[in-house]
């Protein structure tokens, strides 16, 4: 009977060993693996949920893209990506003609970087090459213009590097004609910021004989106007929506 | 029936009283018992192994199920990321529009519409005063203006005028009319000197004033619709 008891005891010990070994060596690692996988899956699902929300927001915002593009186009008209001096000269001449003043002189300065540039926004990598090509294709960037990315503080971001060109204009006309001219200049398609002006009696240099009397009675005034126009050098060209995106 | 019943009772009584004789040697009986116990113990070991195997299979099945879920979630994640990437241009466009608007505000935020100032001025010049020279100089915010006398921190530019009146009082009226306009502050004058135009006594004066932030048009700095 002792032998029988030994068998039973050994068997019980063996069973316990099998149970413990099976649990610790097989079952527990597998359960741990399963728990890890479930946790990872839950994390991934959570990320997916965030992506779903983001996607829904993007789809909703996609409807406003034309509005945003219109805003960008409106700003681009006010602040072109190159000096665009020919267009500016034509616009000023037309404004002078409309107001009835004589545009005697236009003197632009060299473009300079505006200190308080617009906040830079991360630039899409894909568009960088396009920008370079676009800027290069414009050619004729005047001397003194600092290229975007080469100047510390110049935001080579989504909006490009903001630069200004100082302008001195000399016009001759009556008080209200000068006022009209200023009004037209302030409402040009391109943004023109008048910084100041002086108004004093002065003759029209291209009509010397007839202007003397009008100078004396104050109906002919010379206005020296200082102002500035702007350009955004290196403004990237944004891509349009892909056809697959609905 | 009665006879059979009596017989049965007799047999039963005899059996109960007879001694029982076990001819099997105790060693053999013990071996049989041991064999039975061994078989039982073997069955118990096998059952234990079965239980361990079963539990392992359940854990493995759970792990496999979790792996399948994870694979599905990963696949969906890749798909969602790809779809999000398709809409990248939306955020790019929004960022570009915001940056462009900020750039325009930086450039034109402190715009003064001088045509409006000239118009206001033409309506407020006293009838006994004539302006000969007018000068406006705008300075960036925070810098002192040219009209330094009594200049305030709110000044955004300087306004200088030379003019003619019939008396010193006309200069006073002029200064009051300038002070009445919200776009000017601190009207002052440098001199007021009598003179003649023909035979008529006149007063030549030079005055200054500061431009206040009310002179800003706000066209580019105020939020749209605001």
Coordinates of N, CA and C in Angstrom, one line a residue, chain B residues 52-148:
Chain B
X52 N -4.9 21.2 -19.9 CA -3.9 22.1 -20.3 C -4.0 22.4 -21.8
X53 N -4.1 21.3 -22.5 CA -4.2 21.5 -24.0 C -5.4 22.3 -24.4
X54 N -6.5 22.0 -23.7 CA -7.7 22.8 -24.1 C -7.6 24.3 -23.8
X55 N -7.0 24.5 -22.6 CA -6.9 26.0 -22.2 C -5.9 26.6 -23.2
X56 N -4.8 25.9 -23.5 CA -3.9 26.5 -24.5 C -4.6 26.8 -25.8
X57 N -5.4 25.8 -26.2 CA -6.1 26.0 -27.5 C -7.0 27.3 -27.4
X58 N -7.6 27.4 -26.3 CA -8.5 28.6 -26.1 C -7.7 29.9 -26.2
X59 N -6.5 29.9 -25.5 CA -5.7 31.1 -25.5 C -5.2 31.3 -26.9
X60 N -4.8 30.2 -27.6 CA -4.3 30.4 -29.0 C -5.3 30.9 -29.9
X61 N -6.5 30.4 -29.7 CA -7.7 30.9 -30.5 C -7.9 32.4 -30.3
X62 N -7.8 32.8 -29.0 CA -8.0 34.2 -28.6 C -6.9 35.0 -29.3
X63 N -5.7 34.5 -29.2 CA -4.6 35.3 -29.8 C -4.8 35.4 -31.3
X64 N -5.2 34.3 -31.9 CA -5.4 34.3 -33.4 C -6.5 35.3 -33.7
X65 N -7.6 35.3 -32.9 CA -8.7 36.3 -33.2 C -8.2 37.7 -33.1
X66 N -7.4 38.0 -32.0 CA -6.8 39.3 -31.8 C -5.9 39.7 -33.0
X67 N -5.1 38.7 -33.4 CA -4.2 39.0 -34.6 C -5.1 39.4 -35.8
X68 N -6.1 38.6 -36.0 CA -7.0 38.9 -37.2 C -7.6 40.3 -37.1
X69 N -8.0 40.7 -35.8 CA -8.6 42.0 -35.6 C -7.5 43.1 -35.9
X70 N -6.3 42.8 -35.4 CA -5.2 43.8 -35.6 C -4.9 44.0 -37.1
X71 N -4.8 42.8 -37.8 CA -4.5 42.9 -39.2 C -5.6 43.7 -39.9
X72 N -6.8 43.5 -39.6 CA -7.9 44.2 -40.2 C -7.9 45.7 -39.9
X73 N -7.6 46.0 -38.6 CA -7.5 47.4 -38.2 C -6.3 48.1 -38.9
X74 N -5.2 47.4 -39.1 CA -4.0 47.9 -39.8 C -4.3 48.2 -41.2
X75 N -5.0 47.2 -41.8 CA -5.4 47.4 -43.3 C -6.3 48.6 -43.4
X76 N -7.2 48.7 -42.5 CA -8.2 49.9 -42.6 C -7.4 51.2 -42.3
X77 N -6.5 51.1 -41.4 CA -5.7 52.3 -41.1 C -4.9 52.8 -42.3
X78 N -4.3 51.8 -43.0 CA -3.5 52.2 -44.3 C -4.5 52.8 -45.3
X79 N -5.7 52.2 -45.4 CA -6.6 52.7 -46.4 C -7.1 54.1 -46.0
X80 N -7.3 54.3 -44.7 CA -7.8 55.7 -44.2 C -6.7 56.7 -44.4
X81 N -5.4 56.3 -44.1 CA -4.3 57.2 -44.3 C -4.2 57.6 -45.8
X82 N -4.4 56.6 -46.7 CA -4.3 56.9 -48.1 C -5.4 57.9 -48.5
X83 N -6.6 57.7 -47.9 CA -7.7 58.5 -48.3 C -7.5 59.9 -47.7
X84 N -6.9 60.0 -46.5 CA -6.6 61.3 -45.9 C -5.6 62.0 -46.8
X85 N -4.6 61.3 -47.3 CA -3.6 61.9 -48.1 C -4.1 62.5 -49.4
X86 N -5.2 61.9 -49.9 CA -5.9 62.4 -51.1 C -6.4 63.8 -50.8
X87 N -6.8 64.1 -49.6 CA -7.3 65.4 -49.3 C -6.3 66.4 -48.7
X88 N -5.1 66.0 -48.8 CA -4.0 66.9 -48.3 C -4.1 68.3 -48.9
X89 N -4.5 68.4 -50.1 CA -4.6 69.7 -50.8 C -5.6 70.6 -50.0
X90 N -6.5 70.0 -49.3 CA -7.5 70.8 -48.6 C -6.8 71.6 -47.5
X91 N -6.0 70.9 -46.7 CA -5.3 71.6 -45.6 C -4.3 72.5 -46.2
X92 N -3.6 72.1 -47.3 CA -2.6 73.0 -47.9 C -3.3 74.3 -48.4
X93 N -4.5 74.1 -48.9 CA -5.2 75.3 -49.4 C -5.6 76.2 -48.3
X94 N -6.1 75.6 -47.2 CA -6.5 76.4 -46.1 C -5.3 77.1 -45.5
X95 N -4.2 76.4 -45.4 CA -3.0 77.1 -44.8 C -2.5 78.2 -45.7
X96 N -2.6 78.0 -47.0 CA -2.1 79.0 -47.9 C -3.1 80.2 -47.9
X97 N -4.4 80.0 -47.8 CA -5.3 81.1 -47.7 C -5.1 81.9 -46.4
X98 N -4.9 81.2 -45.3 CA -4.6 81.9 -44.0 C -3.3 82.7 -44.1
X99 N -2.3 82.1 -44.6 CA -1.0 82.8 -44.7 C -1.1 84.0 -45.7
X100 N -1.9 83.8 -46.8 CA -2.0 84.9 -47.7 C -2.7 86.1 -47.0
X101 N -3.8 85.7 -46.3 CA -4.6 86.8 -45.6 C -3.7 87.5 -44.6
X102 N -2.9 86.7 -43.9 CA -2.0 87.3 -42.9 C -1.0 88.2 -43.5
X103 N -0.5 87.7 -44.7 CA 0.5 88.5 -45.4 C -0.1 89.9 -45.9
X104 N -1.4 89.8 -46.3 CA -2.0 91.0 -46.7 C -2.3 92.0 -45.6
X105 N -2.6 91.4 -44.4 CA -2.7 92.2 -43.2 C -1.4 92.8 -42.8
X106 N -0.4 92.0 -42.9 CA 1.0 92.6 -42.6 C 1.3 93.8 -43.5
X107 N 1.0 93.6 -44.7 CA 1.4 94.6 -45.7 C 0.5 95.9 -45.6
X108 N -0.8 95.6 -45.5 CA -1.8 96.7 -45.6 C -2.6 97.0 -44.3
X109 N -2.2 96.4 -43.2 CA -3.0 96.5 -42.0 C -3.0 97.9 -41.5
X110 N -2.0 98.7 -41.7 CA -1.9 100.1 -41.2 C -2.2 101.1 -42.4
X111 N -3.1 100.7 -43.2 CA -3.4 101.6 -44.4 C -4.2 102.8 -43.9
X112 N -3.8 103.9 -44.4 CA -4.6 105.2 -44.2 C -5.1 105.6 -45.6
X113 N -6.4 105.8 -45.7 CA -7.0 106.3 -46.9 C -6.9 107.8 -46.9
X114 N -5.8 108.3 -47.5 CA -5.6 109.7 -47.5 C -6.6 110.5 -48.4
X115 N -7.2 109.8 -49.3 CA -8.3 110.5 -50.1 C -9.4 110.9 -49.2
X116 N -9.7 110.0 -48.2 CA -10.8 110.2 -47.3 C -10.4 111.4 -46.4
X117 N -9.1 111.4 -46.0 CA -8.6 112.5 -45.1 C -8.7 113.9 -45.8
X118 N -8.3 113.9 -47.1 CA -8.4 115.1 -47.9 C -9.8 115.6 -48.0
X119 N -10.7 114.6 -48.2 CA -12.1 114.9 -48.3 C -12.7 115.5 -47.0
X120 N -12.3 114.9 -45.9 CA -12.8 115.4 -44.6 C -12.2 116.8 -44.4
X121 N -11.0 116.9 -44.8 CA -10.3 118.2 -44.5 C -11.0 119.3 -45.3
X122 N -11.3 119.0 -46.6 CA -12.0 120.0 -47.4 C -13.3 120.5 -46.8
X123 N -13.9 119.6 -46.1 CA -15.2 119.9 -45.5 C -15.1 120.7 -44.2
X124 N -13.9 120.6 -43.6 CA -13.8 121.2 -42.2 C -12.9 122.5 -42.2
X125 N -12.3 122.9 -43.3 CA -11.5 124.1 -43.3 C -12.4 125.3 -43.2
X126 N -12.1 126.2 -42.2 CA -13.0 127.4 -42.0 C -12.9 128.3 -43.3
X127 N -14.0 129.0 -43.4 CA -14.1 129.8 -44.7 C -13.1 131.0 -44.7
X128 N -12.6 131.3 -43.6 CA -11.6 132.4 -43.5 C -10.1 131.9 -43.5
X129 N -10.0 130.6 -43.8 CA -8.6 130.0 -43.8 C -8.4 129.4 -45.2
X130 N -7.2 129.6 -45.7 CA -6.8 128.9 -47.0 C -5.5 128.1 -46.7
X131 N -5.5 126.9 -47.2 CA -4.3 126.1 -46.9 C -3.3 126.2 -48.1
X132 N -2.1 126.4 -47.9 CA -1.1 126.5 -49.0 C -0.3 125.2 -49.2
X133 N 0.1 124.7 -48.1 CA 0.9 123.4 -48.2 C 0.4 122.4 -47.2
X134 N 0.2 121.2 -47.7 CA -0.3 120.1 -46.8 C 0.7 119.0 -46.9
X135 N 1.0 118.4 -45.7 CA 1.9 117.3 -45.7 C 1.4 116.2 -44.7
X136 N 1.4 115.0 -45.2 CA 1.1 113.9 -44.3 C 2.3 112.9 -44.3
X137 N 2.7 112.5 -43.2 CA 3.8 111.5 -43.1 C 3.3 110.4 -42.1
X138 N 3.2 109.3 -42.6 CA 2.8 108.2 -41.8 C 4.1 107.4 -41.3
X139 N 4.1 107.1 -40.0 CA 5.2 106.4 -39.5 C 4.7 105.0 -38.9
X140 N 5.6 104.0 -39.0 CA 5.2 102.7 -38.4 C 4.8 102.9 -36.9
X141 N 3.8 102.1 -36.5 CA 3.4 102.1 -35.1 C 4.5 102.0 -34.2
X142 N 4.5 102.8 -33.1 CA 5.6 102.6 -32.1 C 6.7 103.6 -32.2
X143 N 6.8 104.2 -33.5 CA 7.9 105.2 -33.6 C 7.4 106.6 -33.4
X144 N 8.3 107.5 -32.9 CA 7.8 108.9 -32.7 C 7.5 109.5 -34.1
X145 N 6.6 110.4 -34.1 CA 6.2 111.1 -35.3 C 7.0 112.4 -35.5
X146 N 6.9 112.9 -36.7 CA 7.6 114.1 -36.9 C 7.1 115.3 -36.1
X147 N 5.7 115.2 -35.9 CA 5.1 116.2 -35.0 C 5.4 115.9 -33.6
X148 N 6.6 116.1 -33.2 CA 7.0 115.6 -31.9 C 6.5 116.4 -30.7

